[in-house]
Short mmCIF file of C-alpha atoms (C1' of nucleotides) in Angstrom, two decimals:
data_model
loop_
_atom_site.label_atom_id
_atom_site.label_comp_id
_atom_site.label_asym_id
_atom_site.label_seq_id
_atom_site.Cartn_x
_atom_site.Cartn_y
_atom_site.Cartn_z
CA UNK A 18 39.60 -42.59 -73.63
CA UNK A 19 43.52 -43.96 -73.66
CA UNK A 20 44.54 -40.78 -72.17
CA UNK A 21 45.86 -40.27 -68.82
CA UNK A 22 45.63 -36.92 -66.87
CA UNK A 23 47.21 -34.12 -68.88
CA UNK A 24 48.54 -32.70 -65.35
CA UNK A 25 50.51 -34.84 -62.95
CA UNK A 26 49.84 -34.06 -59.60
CA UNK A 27 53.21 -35.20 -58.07
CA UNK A 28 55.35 -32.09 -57.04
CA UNK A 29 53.16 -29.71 -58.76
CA UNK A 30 51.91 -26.07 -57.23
CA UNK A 31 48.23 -25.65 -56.90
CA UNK A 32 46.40 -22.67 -55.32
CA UNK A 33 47.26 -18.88 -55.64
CA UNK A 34 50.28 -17.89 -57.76
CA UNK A 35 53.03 -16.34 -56.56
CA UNK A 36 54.95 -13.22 -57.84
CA UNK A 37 57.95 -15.24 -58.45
CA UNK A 38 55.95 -17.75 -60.51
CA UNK A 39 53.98 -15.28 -62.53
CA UNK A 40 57.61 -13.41 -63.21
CA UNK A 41 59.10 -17.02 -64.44
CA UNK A 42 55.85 -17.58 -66.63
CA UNK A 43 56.53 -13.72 -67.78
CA UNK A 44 59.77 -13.72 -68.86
CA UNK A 45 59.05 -17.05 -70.31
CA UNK A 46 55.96 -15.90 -72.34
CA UNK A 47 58.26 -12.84 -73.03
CA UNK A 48 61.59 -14.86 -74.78
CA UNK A 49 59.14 -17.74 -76.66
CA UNK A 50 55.66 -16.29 -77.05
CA UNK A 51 52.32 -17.80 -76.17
CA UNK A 52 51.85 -21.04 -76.54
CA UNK A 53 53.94 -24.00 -75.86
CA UNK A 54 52.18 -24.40 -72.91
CA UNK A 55 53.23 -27.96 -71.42
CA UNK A 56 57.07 -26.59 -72.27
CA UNK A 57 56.73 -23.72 -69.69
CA UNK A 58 57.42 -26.15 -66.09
CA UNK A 59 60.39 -27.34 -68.04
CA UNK A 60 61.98 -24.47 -69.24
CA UNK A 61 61.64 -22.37 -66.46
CA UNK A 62 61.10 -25.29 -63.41
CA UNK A 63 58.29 -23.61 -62.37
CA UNK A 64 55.76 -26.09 -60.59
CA UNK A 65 52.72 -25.75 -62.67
CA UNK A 66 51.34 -27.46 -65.17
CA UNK A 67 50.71 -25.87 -68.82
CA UNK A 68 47.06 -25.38 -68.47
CA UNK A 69 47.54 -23.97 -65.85
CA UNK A 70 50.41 -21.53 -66.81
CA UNK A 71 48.25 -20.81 -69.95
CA UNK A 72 44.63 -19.92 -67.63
CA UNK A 73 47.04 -17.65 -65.73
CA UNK A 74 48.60 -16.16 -68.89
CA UNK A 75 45.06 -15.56 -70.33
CA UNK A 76 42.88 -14.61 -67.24
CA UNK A 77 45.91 -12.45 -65.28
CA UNK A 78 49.00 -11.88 -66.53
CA UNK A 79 48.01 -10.63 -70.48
CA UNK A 80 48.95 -7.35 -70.94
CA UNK A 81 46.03 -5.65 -72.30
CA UNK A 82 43.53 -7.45 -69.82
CA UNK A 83 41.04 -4.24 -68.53
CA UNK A 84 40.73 -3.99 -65.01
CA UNK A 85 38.04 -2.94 -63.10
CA UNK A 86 34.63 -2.27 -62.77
CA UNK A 87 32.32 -3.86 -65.88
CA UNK A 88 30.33 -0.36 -67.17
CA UNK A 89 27.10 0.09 -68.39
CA UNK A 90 28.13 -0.53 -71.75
CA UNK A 91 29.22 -3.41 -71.07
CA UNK A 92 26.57 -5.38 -68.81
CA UNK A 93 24.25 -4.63 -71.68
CA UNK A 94 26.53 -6.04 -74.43
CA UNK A 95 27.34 -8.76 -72.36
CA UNK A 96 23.81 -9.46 -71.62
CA UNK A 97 22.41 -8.85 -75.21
CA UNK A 98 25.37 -11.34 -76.24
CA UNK A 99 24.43 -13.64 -73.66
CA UNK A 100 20.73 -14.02 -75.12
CA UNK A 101 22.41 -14.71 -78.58
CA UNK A 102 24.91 -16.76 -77.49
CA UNK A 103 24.13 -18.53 -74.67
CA UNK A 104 26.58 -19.48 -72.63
CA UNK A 105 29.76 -19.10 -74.65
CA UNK A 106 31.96 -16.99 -72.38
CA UNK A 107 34.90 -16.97 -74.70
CA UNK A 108 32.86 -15.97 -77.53
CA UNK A 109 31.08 -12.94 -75.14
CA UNK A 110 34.29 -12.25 -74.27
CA UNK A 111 35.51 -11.65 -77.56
CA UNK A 112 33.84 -9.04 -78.40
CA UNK A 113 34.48 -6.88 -74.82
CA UNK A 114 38.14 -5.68 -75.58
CA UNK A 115 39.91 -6.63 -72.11
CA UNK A 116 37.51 -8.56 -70.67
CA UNK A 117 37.87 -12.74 -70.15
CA UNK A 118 35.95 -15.22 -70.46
CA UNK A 119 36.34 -16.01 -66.75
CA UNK A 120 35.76 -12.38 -65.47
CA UNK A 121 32.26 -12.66 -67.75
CA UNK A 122 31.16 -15.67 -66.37
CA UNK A 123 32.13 -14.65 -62.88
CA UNK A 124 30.36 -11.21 -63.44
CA UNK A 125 27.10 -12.90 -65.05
CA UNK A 126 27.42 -15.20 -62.04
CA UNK A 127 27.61 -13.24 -59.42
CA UNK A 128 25.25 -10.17 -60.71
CA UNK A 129 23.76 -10.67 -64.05
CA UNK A 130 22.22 -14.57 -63.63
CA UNK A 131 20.31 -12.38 -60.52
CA UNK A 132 19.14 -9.80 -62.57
CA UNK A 133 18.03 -11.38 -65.00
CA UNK A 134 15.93 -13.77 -63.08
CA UNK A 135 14.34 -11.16 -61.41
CA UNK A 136 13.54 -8.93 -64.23
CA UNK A 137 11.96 -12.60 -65.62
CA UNK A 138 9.93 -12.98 -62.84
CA UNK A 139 8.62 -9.85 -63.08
CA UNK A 140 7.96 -9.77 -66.73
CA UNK A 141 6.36 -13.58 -66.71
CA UNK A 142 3.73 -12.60 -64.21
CA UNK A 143 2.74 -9.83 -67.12
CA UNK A 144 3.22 -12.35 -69.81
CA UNK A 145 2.74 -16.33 -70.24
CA UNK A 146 2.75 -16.27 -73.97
CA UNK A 147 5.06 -16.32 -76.70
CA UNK A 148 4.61 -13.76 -79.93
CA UNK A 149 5.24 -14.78 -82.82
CA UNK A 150 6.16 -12.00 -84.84
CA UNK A 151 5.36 -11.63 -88.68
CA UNK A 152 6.76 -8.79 -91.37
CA UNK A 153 2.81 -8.94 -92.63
CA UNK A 154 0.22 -9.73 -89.98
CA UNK A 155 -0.26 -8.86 -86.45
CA UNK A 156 1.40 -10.69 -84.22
CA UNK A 157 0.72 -14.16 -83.45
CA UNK A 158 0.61 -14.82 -79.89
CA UNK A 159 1.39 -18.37 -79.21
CA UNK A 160 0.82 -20.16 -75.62
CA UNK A 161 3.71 -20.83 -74.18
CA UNK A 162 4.35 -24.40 -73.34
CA UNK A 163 7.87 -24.34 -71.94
CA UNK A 164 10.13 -21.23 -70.88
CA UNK A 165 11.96 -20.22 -74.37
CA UNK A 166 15.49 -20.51 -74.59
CA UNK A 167 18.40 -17.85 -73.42
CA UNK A 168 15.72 -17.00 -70.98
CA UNK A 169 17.08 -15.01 -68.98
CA UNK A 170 20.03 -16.14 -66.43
CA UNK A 171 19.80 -19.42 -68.03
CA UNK A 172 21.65 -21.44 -70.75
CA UNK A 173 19.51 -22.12 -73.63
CA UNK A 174 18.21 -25.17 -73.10
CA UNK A 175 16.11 -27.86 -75.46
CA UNK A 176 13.03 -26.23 -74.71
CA UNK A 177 10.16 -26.36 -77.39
CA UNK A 178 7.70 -23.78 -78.29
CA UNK A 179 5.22 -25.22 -80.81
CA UNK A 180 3.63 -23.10 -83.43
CA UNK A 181 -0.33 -23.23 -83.52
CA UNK A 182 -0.16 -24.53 -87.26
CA UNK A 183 2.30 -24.82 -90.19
CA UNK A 184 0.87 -21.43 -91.87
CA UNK A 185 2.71 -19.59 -89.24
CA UNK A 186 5.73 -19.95 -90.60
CA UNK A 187 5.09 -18.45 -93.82
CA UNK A 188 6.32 -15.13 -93.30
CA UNK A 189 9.46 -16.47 -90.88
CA UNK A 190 12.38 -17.48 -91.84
CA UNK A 191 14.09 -19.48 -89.25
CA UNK A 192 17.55 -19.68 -88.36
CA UNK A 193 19.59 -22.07 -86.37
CA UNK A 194 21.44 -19.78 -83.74
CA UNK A 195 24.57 -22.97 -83.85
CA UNK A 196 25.16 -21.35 -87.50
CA UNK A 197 24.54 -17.87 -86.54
CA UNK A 198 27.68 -18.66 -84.16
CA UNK A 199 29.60 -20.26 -87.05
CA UNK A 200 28.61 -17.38 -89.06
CA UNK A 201 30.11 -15.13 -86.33
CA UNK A 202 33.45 -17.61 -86.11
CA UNK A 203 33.60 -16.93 -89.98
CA UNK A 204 33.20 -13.59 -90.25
CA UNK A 205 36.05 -13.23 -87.44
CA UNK A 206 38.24 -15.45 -89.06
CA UNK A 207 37.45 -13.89 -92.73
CA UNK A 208 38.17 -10.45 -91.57
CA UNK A 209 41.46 -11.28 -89.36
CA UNK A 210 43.13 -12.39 -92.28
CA UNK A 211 41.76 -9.55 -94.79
CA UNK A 212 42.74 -7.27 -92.17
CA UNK A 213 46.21 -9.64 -91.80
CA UNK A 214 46.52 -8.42 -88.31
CA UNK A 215 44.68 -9.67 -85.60
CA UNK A 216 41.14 -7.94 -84.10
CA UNK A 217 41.87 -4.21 -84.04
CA UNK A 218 39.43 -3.64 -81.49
CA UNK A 219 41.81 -5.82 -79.17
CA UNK A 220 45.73 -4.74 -78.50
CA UNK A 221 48.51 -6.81 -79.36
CA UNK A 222 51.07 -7.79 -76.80
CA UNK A 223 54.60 -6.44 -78.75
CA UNK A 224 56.06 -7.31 -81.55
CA UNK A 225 55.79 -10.58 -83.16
CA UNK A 226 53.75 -12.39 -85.42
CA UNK A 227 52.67 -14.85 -82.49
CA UNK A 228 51.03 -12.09 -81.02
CA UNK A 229 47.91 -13.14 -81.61
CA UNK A 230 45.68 -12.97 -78.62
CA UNK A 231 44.02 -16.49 -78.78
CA UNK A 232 41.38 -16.43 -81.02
CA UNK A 233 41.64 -12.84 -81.74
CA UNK A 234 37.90 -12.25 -82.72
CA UNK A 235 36.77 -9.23 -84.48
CA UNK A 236 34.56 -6.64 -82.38
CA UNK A 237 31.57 -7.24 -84.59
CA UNK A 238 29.11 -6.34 -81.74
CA UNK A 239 30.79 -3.54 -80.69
CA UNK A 240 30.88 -2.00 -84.14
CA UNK A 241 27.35 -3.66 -84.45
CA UNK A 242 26.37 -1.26 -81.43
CA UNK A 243 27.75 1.62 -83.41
CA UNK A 244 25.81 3.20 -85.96
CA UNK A 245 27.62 0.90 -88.56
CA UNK A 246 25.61 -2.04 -89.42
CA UNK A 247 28.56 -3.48 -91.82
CA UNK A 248 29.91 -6.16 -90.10
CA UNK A 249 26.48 -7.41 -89.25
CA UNK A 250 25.49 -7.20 -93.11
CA UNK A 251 28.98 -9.08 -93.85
CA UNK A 252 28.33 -11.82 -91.11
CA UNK A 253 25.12 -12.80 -93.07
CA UNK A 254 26.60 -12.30 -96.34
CA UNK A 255 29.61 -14.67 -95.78
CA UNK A 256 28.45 -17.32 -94.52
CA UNK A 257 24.94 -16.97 -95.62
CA UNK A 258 24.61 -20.53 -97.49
CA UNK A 259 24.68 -21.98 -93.39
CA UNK A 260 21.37 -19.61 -92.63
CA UNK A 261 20.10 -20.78 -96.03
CA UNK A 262 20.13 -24.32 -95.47
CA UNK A 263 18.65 -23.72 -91.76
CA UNK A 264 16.12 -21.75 -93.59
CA UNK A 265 15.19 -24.22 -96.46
CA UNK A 266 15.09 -26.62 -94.13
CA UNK A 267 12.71 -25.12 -91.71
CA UNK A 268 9.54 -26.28 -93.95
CA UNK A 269 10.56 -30.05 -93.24
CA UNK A 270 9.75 -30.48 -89.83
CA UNK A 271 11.48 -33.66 -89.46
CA UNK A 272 14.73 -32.02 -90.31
CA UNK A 273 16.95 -32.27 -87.21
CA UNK A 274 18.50 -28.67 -86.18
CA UNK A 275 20.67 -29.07 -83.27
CA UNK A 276 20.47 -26.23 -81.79
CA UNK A 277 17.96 -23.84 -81.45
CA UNK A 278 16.08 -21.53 -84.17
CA UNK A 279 15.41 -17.96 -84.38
CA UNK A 280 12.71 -16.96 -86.51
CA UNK A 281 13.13 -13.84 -88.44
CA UNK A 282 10.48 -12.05 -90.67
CA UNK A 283 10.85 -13.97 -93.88
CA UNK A 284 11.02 -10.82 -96.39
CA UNK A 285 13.85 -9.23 -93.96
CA UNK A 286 15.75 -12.50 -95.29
CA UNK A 287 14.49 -13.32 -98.75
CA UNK A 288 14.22 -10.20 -100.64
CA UNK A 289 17.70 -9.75 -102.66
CA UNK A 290 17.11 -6.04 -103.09
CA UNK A 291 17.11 -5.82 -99.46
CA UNK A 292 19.59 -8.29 -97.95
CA UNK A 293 22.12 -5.98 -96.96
CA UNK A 294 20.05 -2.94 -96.66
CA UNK A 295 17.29 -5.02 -94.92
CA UNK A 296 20.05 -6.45 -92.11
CA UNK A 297 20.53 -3.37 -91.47
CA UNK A 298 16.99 -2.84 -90.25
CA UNK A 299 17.53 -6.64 -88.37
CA UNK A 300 20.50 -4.58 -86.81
CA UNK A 301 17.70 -1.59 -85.76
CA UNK A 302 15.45 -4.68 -84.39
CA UNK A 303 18.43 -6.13 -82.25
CA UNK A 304 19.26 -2.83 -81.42
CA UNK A 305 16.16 -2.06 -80.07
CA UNK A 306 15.02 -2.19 -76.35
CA UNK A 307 12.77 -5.09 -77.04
CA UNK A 308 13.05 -8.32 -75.55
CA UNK A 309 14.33 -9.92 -79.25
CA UNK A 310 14.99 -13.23 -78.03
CA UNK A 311 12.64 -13.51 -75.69
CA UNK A 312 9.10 -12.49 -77.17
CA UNK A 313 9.45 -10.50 -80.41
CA UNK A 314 11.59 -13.11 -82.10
CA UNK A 315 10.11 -16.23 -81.12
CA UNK A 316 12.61 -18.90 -80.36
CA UNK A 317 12.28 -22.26 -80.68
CA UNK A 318 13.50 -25.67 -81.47
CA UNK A 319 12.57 -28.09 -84.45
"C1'" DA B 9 35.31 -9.06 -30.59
"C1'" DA B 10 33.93 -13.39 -32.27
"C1'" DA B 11 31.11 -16.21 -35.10
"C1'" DC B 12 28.68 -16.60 -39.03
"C1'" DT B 13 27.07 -15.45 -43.75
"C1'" DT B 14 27.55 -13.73 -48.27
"C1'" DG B 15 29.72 -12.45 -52.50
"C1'" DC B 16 33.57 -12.22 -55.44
"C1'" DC B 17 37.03 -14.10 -58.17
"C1'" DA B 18 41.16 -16.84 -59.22
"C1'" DA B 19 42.06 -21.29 -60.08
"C1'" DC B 20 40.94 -26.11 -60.80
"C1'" DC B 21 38.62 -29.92 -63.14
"C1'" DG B 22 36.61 -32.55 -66.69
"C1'" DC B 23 35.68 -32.56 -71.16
"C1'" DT B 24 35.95 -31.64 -76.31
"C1'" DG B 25 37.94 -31.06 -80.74
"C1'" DG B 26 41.93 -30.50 -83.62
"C1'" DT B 27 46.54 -32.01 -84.70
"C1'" DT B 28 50.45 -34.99 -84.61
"C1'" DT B 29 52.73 -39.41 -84.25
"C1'" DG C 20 42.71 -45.85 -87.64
"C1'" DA C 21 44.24 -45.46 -82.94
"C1'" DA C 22 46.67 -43.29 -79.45
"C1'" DA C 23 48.82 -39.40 -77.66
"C1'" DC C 24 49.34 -34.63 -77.35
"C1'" DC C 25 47.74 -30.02 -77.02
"C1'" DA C 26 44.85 -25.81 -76.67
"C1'" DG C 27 40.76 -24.23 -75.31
"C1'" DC C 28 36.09 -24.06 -73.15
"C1'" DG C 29 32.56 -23.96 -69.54
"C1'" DG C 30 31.17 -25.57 -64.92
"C1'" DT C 31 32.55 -25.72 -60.34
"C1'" DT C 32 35.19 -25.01 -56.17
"C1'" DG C 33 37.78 -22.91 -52.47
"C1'" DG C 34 39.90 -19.03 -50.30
"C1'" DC C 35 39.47 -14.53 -48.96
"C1'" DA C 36 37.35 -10.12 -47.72
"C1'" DA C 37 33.44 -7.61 -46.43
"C1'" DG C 38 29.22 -7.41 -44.19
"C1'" DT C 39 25.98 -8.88 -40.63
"C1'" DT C 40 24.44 -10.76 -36.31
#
DNA sequence: AAACTTGCCAACCGCTGGTTT
DNA sequence: GAAACCAGCGGTTGGCAAGTT
């Protein structure tokens, strides 16, 4: 695409840093701040190239990186995140104060991905169907044609599960999970610069206003897994016109959604009286030890 | 003790999207 | 508008340590 490689090869230092590097890249990092990547080799002559100097930065050298052991807590955010989110790392990550994107992956990698697809195999032997579920009826159970997406240890994928008729949808609401993620970016965004500060669940590195720590997300999950179902209400408020359109859109099956839906009860969504109270009790149903993504909210693509 | 296997994790690679020239 | 630059993301790889045979 009229670009050639962003790092040159020739005379360049590839393989495990050294102390002496990472103190060159730290006391650079400490006189200009973050960024400024491709500036770091020639500033300091050190033999790497800026993405590299920058992955190094982010995944080692960043002060308020957490090391150790991933806890409880944390595998089950991380895996409740993963269902939501797929395989967004940096967006997990966000939300686990610390943690990188790389160490997630790594960690759903080497233990989660295995987990996972046991505790699918185990469940799918119980379970071939799909249940669609509805505010006013009993559940719908639906066969399953294809494995739903964010099944577990995998990426979502464009599987299709198709309803038995139109009807079914008249008590869901559906949402595209791409704007759910766009609602999440806003919210972040929205409450960085109310706040003026960057995420306070994360720690800044010092003192200056480039402190922000990349993307700086808020901790909406982790607040979300507190008793305090505010930031959840405020993601949907927000940037609610995005769910809206997925929604209103839903009853015109040849409207293309790129990315996959999640189908809500309908009155959880509609009913103005209840749209922040009633998140709250969408918080409960996430928060709950049911498989939401996987049977109880029926996923699916247009 | 040596050879082999497995798992972890830091780092690399290719790509994308936004911004600047 | 095109090209170049840059930051960032997710998939993959390679080296190392620990475990097993």
């Amino acid at each position: 695409m009229g670009r050639g490689p962003r790092c040159s090869k020739d005379g360049l230092n590839k393989g495990a840093w050294m102390a002496t590097e990472d103190k060159l890249l730290l006391d650079y990092i400490k006189n200009h701040g973050e960024g400024k990547w491709s500036n770091v080799a020639k500033e300091t002559g050190l033999k790497r190239c800026g993405k590299s100097c920058r992955l190094r930065w982010m995944n080692y050298l960043r002060p308020d990186i957490k090391r150790g052991s991933i806890s409880d807590d944390e595998e089950e955010l991380i895996v409740r995140l993963h269902k939501l989110l797929g395989n967004r790392w940096s967006l997990i990550a966000g939300r686990l104060p610390g943690r990188t994107d790389n160490e997630i992956k790594n960690y759903w990698n080497s233990n989660l991905a295995k987990k996972m697809a046991q505790a699918q195999s185990s469940s799918q032997s119980k379970c071939n169907n799909v249940i669609v579920k509805t505010t006013n009826s009993p559940s719908t159970v639906i066969p399953q044609q294809h494995t739903p997406i964010a099944s577990p240890g995998t990426a979502p994928t464009a599987n299709e599960v198709h309803l038995q008729n139109a009807d079914d949808f008249s008590n869901n609401v559906a949402i595209n999970s791409d704007d759910l993620v766009k609602a999440v970016n806003s919210v972040d965004s929205q409450m960085s610069s109310e706040q003026g500060s960057p995420c306070p669940s994360t720690t800044t590195t010092g003192d200056g206003d480039d402190d922000h720590l990349g993307s700086s997300p808020t901790n909406f999950m982790m607040d979300f897994n507190t008793d305090d179902h505010e930031d959840f209400c405020k993601i949907l408020d927000c940037d609610f016109a995005n769910l809206s359109n997925a929604m209103d859109d839903h009853g015109d099956h040849g409207v293309d959604h790129s990315g996959p839906i999640l189908v809500l009860p309908k009155q959880m969504i509609m009913d103005k009286n209840v749209q922040a109270a009633d998140f709250g009790s969408l918080a409960s149903f996430l928060e709950s030890d049911e498989d939401w993504l996987g049977n109880d909210l029926n996923v699916m693509l247009s």
